[in-house]
Structures are given as C-alpha cells and as structure tokens.
Amino acid sequence: NAGVTQTPKFRVLKTGQSMTLLCAQDMNHEYMYWYRQDPGMGLRLIHYSVGEGTTAKGEVPDGYNVSRLKKQNFLLGLESAAPSQTSVYFCATQLTTRYTFGSGTRLTVV
Amino acid sequence: AQTVTQSQPEMSVQEAETVTLSCTYDTSESDYYLFWYKQPPSRQMILVIRQEAYKQQNATENRFSVNFQKAAKSFSLKISDSQLGDAAMYFCAYRRGQGAQKLVFGQGTRLTINP
C-alpha cells in the first residue's frame, strides 16, 4: 500500500549513543516533516524539507539533524542521545492540504 | 507565532451520546486551515475533518461536525452518537495558507467512551 513507512518502530538507546530514523514514502510528495510527540504537548515540529536536497529547522531542532538526499527518504539523526529525547517520533508527508503520517517510532533513551 | 490550545486534557461520554471537544487558536493570518486528527492506541494519525478558513459553512463528516467561529478563533469538534471506536486522543491542528506549511498541533484531548 502507498504511504509512509518509518523504521524502526521501537528503539532503546543509551545516553550518548547515536541513531538514525528513516522515513520512506512512495507517493512522490515534495514536502516532508519530522515531529515528536510528548504527553501533554501534542506534536511539535523538529525539522522539515520542501524537496530533495533541502532541509529546514522547525520548532524544536536542537540535538537533531536531518538529510534528504533522495526525494523519497527523510532521515532524522540523533548524534548523542539524551533522556530528554525520549519520545514518539512521527514522519509526515504533505500534498496540498493532505498530510500522510507514518505509524511512529517509540524511542527511549536510558 | 501561531498557537493552538485544547483546554480539555480528558473527556468522557456515554456511548450513543454527543460530546464536544474544544479548540482555540491564535493567528493573524486570514488564509488558513484547521484540522481535527484522531489518534487511537495504534498511534496512527487519522484525519477526522478539515475546515478552510474562507468557508463560512461548518464542515461535517458523517457523525463528526465542527463549530467554526472565525472571529472568536474557536474550532470545536462535535461527535454525535458516540461509539466505542471513537475512543482515542484527538488533536486540533492549524496551518497557514498555501505551499509547504507545517501543522501546529494542540496538546490533545483523550476521549473515553463509557459503554
């Protein structure tokens, strides 16, 4: 089925470790977003991309990096994980006013 | 910066009854869109309803309808004939006009349906 696939779905990291979350879409959408969801705070934008080779900062970018080398993939990296980055991470694509979300990645940093 | 506020962290309703979830937003833009998303325990984000700011008519989707009060910057969701499957987190979201526009989310309301 067409849509947005996030990998992995779950991950536990130790403080200081690094990892990359992958968001892959097969809908040829230009715009892609990374959000984090924390209890009582809704979803907050980390970084976004308006096309291949472009990235921009969102509301809470500190501690994260992103890359969009290929149109279909949007990678979110944590260089040195901290407990404050324990969260559920969502990727989304946008076409006009329609947003398609992945199923999320639950990340725990211990 | 635009903000979205959901003042009800939790709501509950009896099955088959009607419930209204509140949402207010702050913006100086005239061209924007408002959304309600449902997030069941599966974590999937499901679009419930969308409202264009330029439309005066309130959007409806089957048992779901909104009360869009543009001057008051209010966008409430009414769920009629509540069903057990409606139990979920509900998020109100806002985006500005055209192009690549992020969604700005409220804090969410957890809705419980009592059988």
Coordinates of C-alpha atoms in Angstrom, one line a residue:
Chain A
N1 CA 0.0 0.0 0.0
A2 CA 1.2 3.5 -0.8
G3 CA 2.1 5.5 2.3
V4 CA 4.8 6.5 4.7
T5 CA 7.0 3.9 6.4
Q6 CA 9.0 4.6 9.5
T7 CA 11.8 2.3 10.7
P8 CA 12.4 1.2 13.3
K9 CA 9.1 1.2 15.2
F10 CA 10.8 0.8 18.6
R11 CA 14.3 1.5 19.9
V12 CA 16.0 1.8 23.2
L13 CA 19.3 3.8 23.3
K14 CA 21.8 4.5 26.0
T15 CA 22.7 8.1 26.7
G16 CA 25.3 9.3 24.3
Q17 CA 24.6 6.7 21.6
S18 CA 23.6 7.8 18.1
M19 CA 21.0 6.5 15.7
T20 CA 19.1 7.4 12.5
L21 CA 15.4 7.1 12.0
L22 CA 14.3 6.5 8.4
C23 CA 11.1 7.8 6.8
A24 CA 10.3 6.4 3.4
Q25 CA 7.4 7.5 1.2
D26 CA 6.2 6.1 -2.2
M27 CA 3.8 8.9 -3.0
N28 CA 6.3 11.3 -4.7
H29 CA 5.3 14.1 -2.2
E30 CA 7.7 17.1 -2.1
Y31 CA 7.1 18.1 1.5
M32 CA 8.2 16.0 4.4
Y33 CA 8.2 16.6 8.2
W34 CA 9.5 15.2 11.4
Y35 CA 7.5 15.7 14.6
R36 CA 8.0 14.5 18.1
Q37 CA 5.0 13.7 20.4
D38 CA 5.3 14.1 24.2
P39 CA 2.5 13.7 26.7
G40 CA 0.5 16.9 27.2
M41 CA 2.4 18.7 24.4
G42 CA 0.9 17.4 21.2
L43 CA 3.2 17.1 18.2
R44 CA 6.0 19.5 17.8
L45 CA 7.9 20.1 14.5
I46 CA 11.6 19.1 14.6
H47 CA 12.7 19.6 11.0
Y48 CA 11.2 19.7 7.6
S49 CA 12.0 19.5 3.9
V50 CA 10.4 21.1 0.9
G51 CA 12.2 19.0 -1.6
E52 CA 15.2 16.8 -2.4
G53 CA 18.4 18.3 -1.0
T54 CA 16.6 20.8 1.2
T55 CA 16.0 20.9 5.0
A56 CA 14.9 23.5 7.5
K57 CA 14.6 23.8 11.2
G58 CA 11.3 23.5 13.0
E59 CA 10.2 24.4 16.5
V60 CA 12.5 22.0 18.4
P61 CA 15.5 21.2 16.3
D62 CA 18.3 21.1 18.9
G63 CA 20.0 17.7 19.2
Y64 CA 18.7 16.5 15.8
N65 CA 20.0 16.6 12.3
V66 CA 18.2 15.6 9.1
S67 CA 19.0 14.8 5.5
R68 CA 17.0 14.4 2.3
L69 CA 19.4 13.1 -0.3
K70 CA 16.6 11.3 -2.2
K71 CA 13.1 12.6 -2.6
Q72 CA 11.5 9.5 -1.1
N73 CA 13.6 9.4 2.1
F74 CA 13.9 11.8 5.0
L75 CA 16.3 10.8 7.7
L76 CA 16.3 12.0 11.3
G77 CA 19.6 11.7 13.2
L78 CA 20.5 11.8 16.9
E79 CA 24.2 12.3 17.3
S80 CA 24.4 11.9 21.0
A81 CA 21.1 10.8 22.5
A82 CA 19.8 12.3 25.8
P83 CA 17.0 11.2 28.1
S84 CA 15.1 14.4 27.0
Q85 CA 14.8 12.9 23.5
T86 CA 12.7 10.0 24.8
S87 CA 9.6 10.5 22.7
V88 CA 7.4 9.1 19.9
Y89 CA 8.6 10.4 16.5
F90 CA 6.4 10.9 13.6
C91 CA 7.2 11.5 9.9
A92 CA 4.6 13.1 7.6
T93 CA 4.3 14.0 4.0
Q94 CA 2.2 16.7 2.6
L95 CA 0.3 17.2 -0.7
T96 CA -1.7 20.4 -0.8
T97 CA -3.7 20.2 2.4
R98 CA -3.5 16.5 2.9
Y99 CA -1.0 15.1 5.3
T100 CA 0.0 11.4 5.5
F101 CA 1.7 10.2 8.7
G102 CA 3.8 7.2 9.4
S103 CA 3.0 5.0 12.3
G104 CA 5.6 6.4 14.6
T105 CA 8.8 5.4 16.3
R106 CA 8.9 5.0 20.0
L107 CA 12.4 5.9 21.3
T108 CA 13.5 5.5 24.8
V109 CA 16.9 6.9 25.9
V110 CA 18.1 5.5 29.2
Chain B
A1 CA 3.7 32.5 16.1
Q2 CA 0.5 30.6 15.7
T3 CA -0.6 28.6 18.8
V4 CA -3.4 26.0 19.3
T5 CA -4.9 25.4 22.6
Q6 CA -7.0 22.4 23.7
S7 CA -8.1 23.1 27.3
Q8 CA -9.7 19.7 28.0
P9 CA -6.9 17.1 28.6
E10 CA -9.6 14.4 29.1
M11 CA -13.3 14.0 28.3
S12 CA -15.7 11.1 28.7
V13 CA -19.1 10.4 27.2
Q14 CA -21.7 7.6 27.3
E15 CA -22.0 5.5 24.3
A16 CA -24.6 6.9 21.8
E17 CA -24.4 10.4 23.4
T18 CA -22.9 13.6 22.0
V19 CA -19.7 15.1 23.1
T20 CA -17.9 18.4 22.1
L21 CA -14.2 18.9 22.2
S22 CA -12.9 22.4 22.4
C23 CA -10.0 24.1 20.5
T24 CA -8.9 27.7 20.2
Y25 CA -6.2 29.1 18.1
D26 CA -4.2 32.3 17.7
T27 CA -3.2 33.7 14.4
S28 CA -3.0 37.0 12.5
E29 CA -3.4 35.2 9.1
S30 CA -6.6 35.4 7.1
D31 CA -5.9 32.3 4.9
Y32 CA -5.5 29.1 6.9
Y33 CA -6.9 25.7 7.5
L34 CA -8.0 23.8 10.6
F35 CA -8.0 20.1 11.3
W36 CA -9.1 17.5 13.8
Y37 CA -7.0 14.3 13.9
K38 CA -7.8 11.1 15.8
Q39 CA -5.0 9.0 17.3
P40 CA -6.2 5.6 18.5
P41 CA -3.9 3.4 20.6
S42 CA -2.3 2.1 17.4
R43 CA -0.7 5.6 17.2
Q44 CA -1.9 6.1 13.7
M45 CA -2.9 9.8 12.9
I46 CA -6.2 9.8 11.2
L47 CA -7.8 12.9 9.7
V48 CA -11.3 13.4 11.1
I49 CA -12.3 16.7 9.5
R50 CA -10.8 19.7 7.8
Q51 CA -12.1 23.3 7.6
E52 CA -11.0 26.0 5.3
A53 CA -11.0 29.5 6.9
Y54 CA -12.6 31.2 3.9
K55 CA -15.6 28.9 4.1
Q56 CA -18.4 30.1 6.4
Q57 CA -20.1 26.7 6.4
N58 CA -19.1 24.3 9.1
A59 CA -17.5 21.1 7.8
T60 CA -19.3 17.8 8.5
E61 CA -18.2 14.2 8.0
N62 CA -20.9 11.7 9.0
R63 CA -21.2 11.8 12.8
F64 CA -18.4 14.4 13.1
S65 CA -19.1 18.2 12.7
V66 CA -17.3 21.3 13.7
N67 CA -18.4 24.7 15.0
F68 CA -16.0 27.2 13.4
Q69 CA -16.2 30.6 14.9
K70 CA -13.6 32.6 13.0
A71 CA -13.9 35.9 14.9
A72 CA -13.6 34.1 18.2
K73 CA -10.8 31.8 16.8
S74 CA -12.6 28.8 18.0
F75 CA -12.9 25.4 16.3
S76 CA -14.8 22.8 18.3
L77 CA -15.5 19.2 17.3
K78 CA -18.9 17.6 17.9
I79 CA -19.2 13.8 17.9
S80 CA -22.7 12.6 17.7
D81 CA -23.9 9.1 18.6
S82 CA -20.6 8.3 20.2
Q83 CA -19.3 4.8 19.5
L84 CA -16.7 2.7 21.4
G85 CA -14.4 3.0 18.4
D86 CA -14.3 6.8 18.9
A87 CA -12.2 6.4 22.0
A88 CA -8.8 8.0 21.2
M89 CA -6.6 11.1 21.5
Y90 CA -8.0 13.9 19.4
F91 CA -5.7 16.7 18.2
C92 CA -6.7 20.0 16.8
A93 CA -4.2 21.4 14.3
Y94 CA -3.7 24.6 12.3
R95 CA -1.7 25.5 9.2
R96 CA -1.2 28.7 7.3
G97 CA -2.4 29.2 3.7
Q98 CA -0.6 27.7 0.7
G99 CA 2.5 25.7 -0.1
A100 CA 4.7 23.8 2.3
Q101 CA 3.1 24.5 5.6
K102 CA 3.7 22.8 8.9
L103 CA 0.8 21.7 11.1
V104 CA 0.7 23.3 14.5
F105 CA -0.9 21.0 17.0
G106 CA -2.8 21.5 20.2
Q107 CA -2.0 19.5 23.3
G108 CA -4.6 16.8 22.6
T109 CA -7.8 15.6 24.4
R110 CA -8.2 12.0 25.5
L111 CA -11.7 10.8 24.8
T112 CA -13.2 7.9 26.7
I113 CA -16.4 6.2 25.7
N114 CA -18.4 4.6 28.5
P115 CA -20.5 1.6 27.5

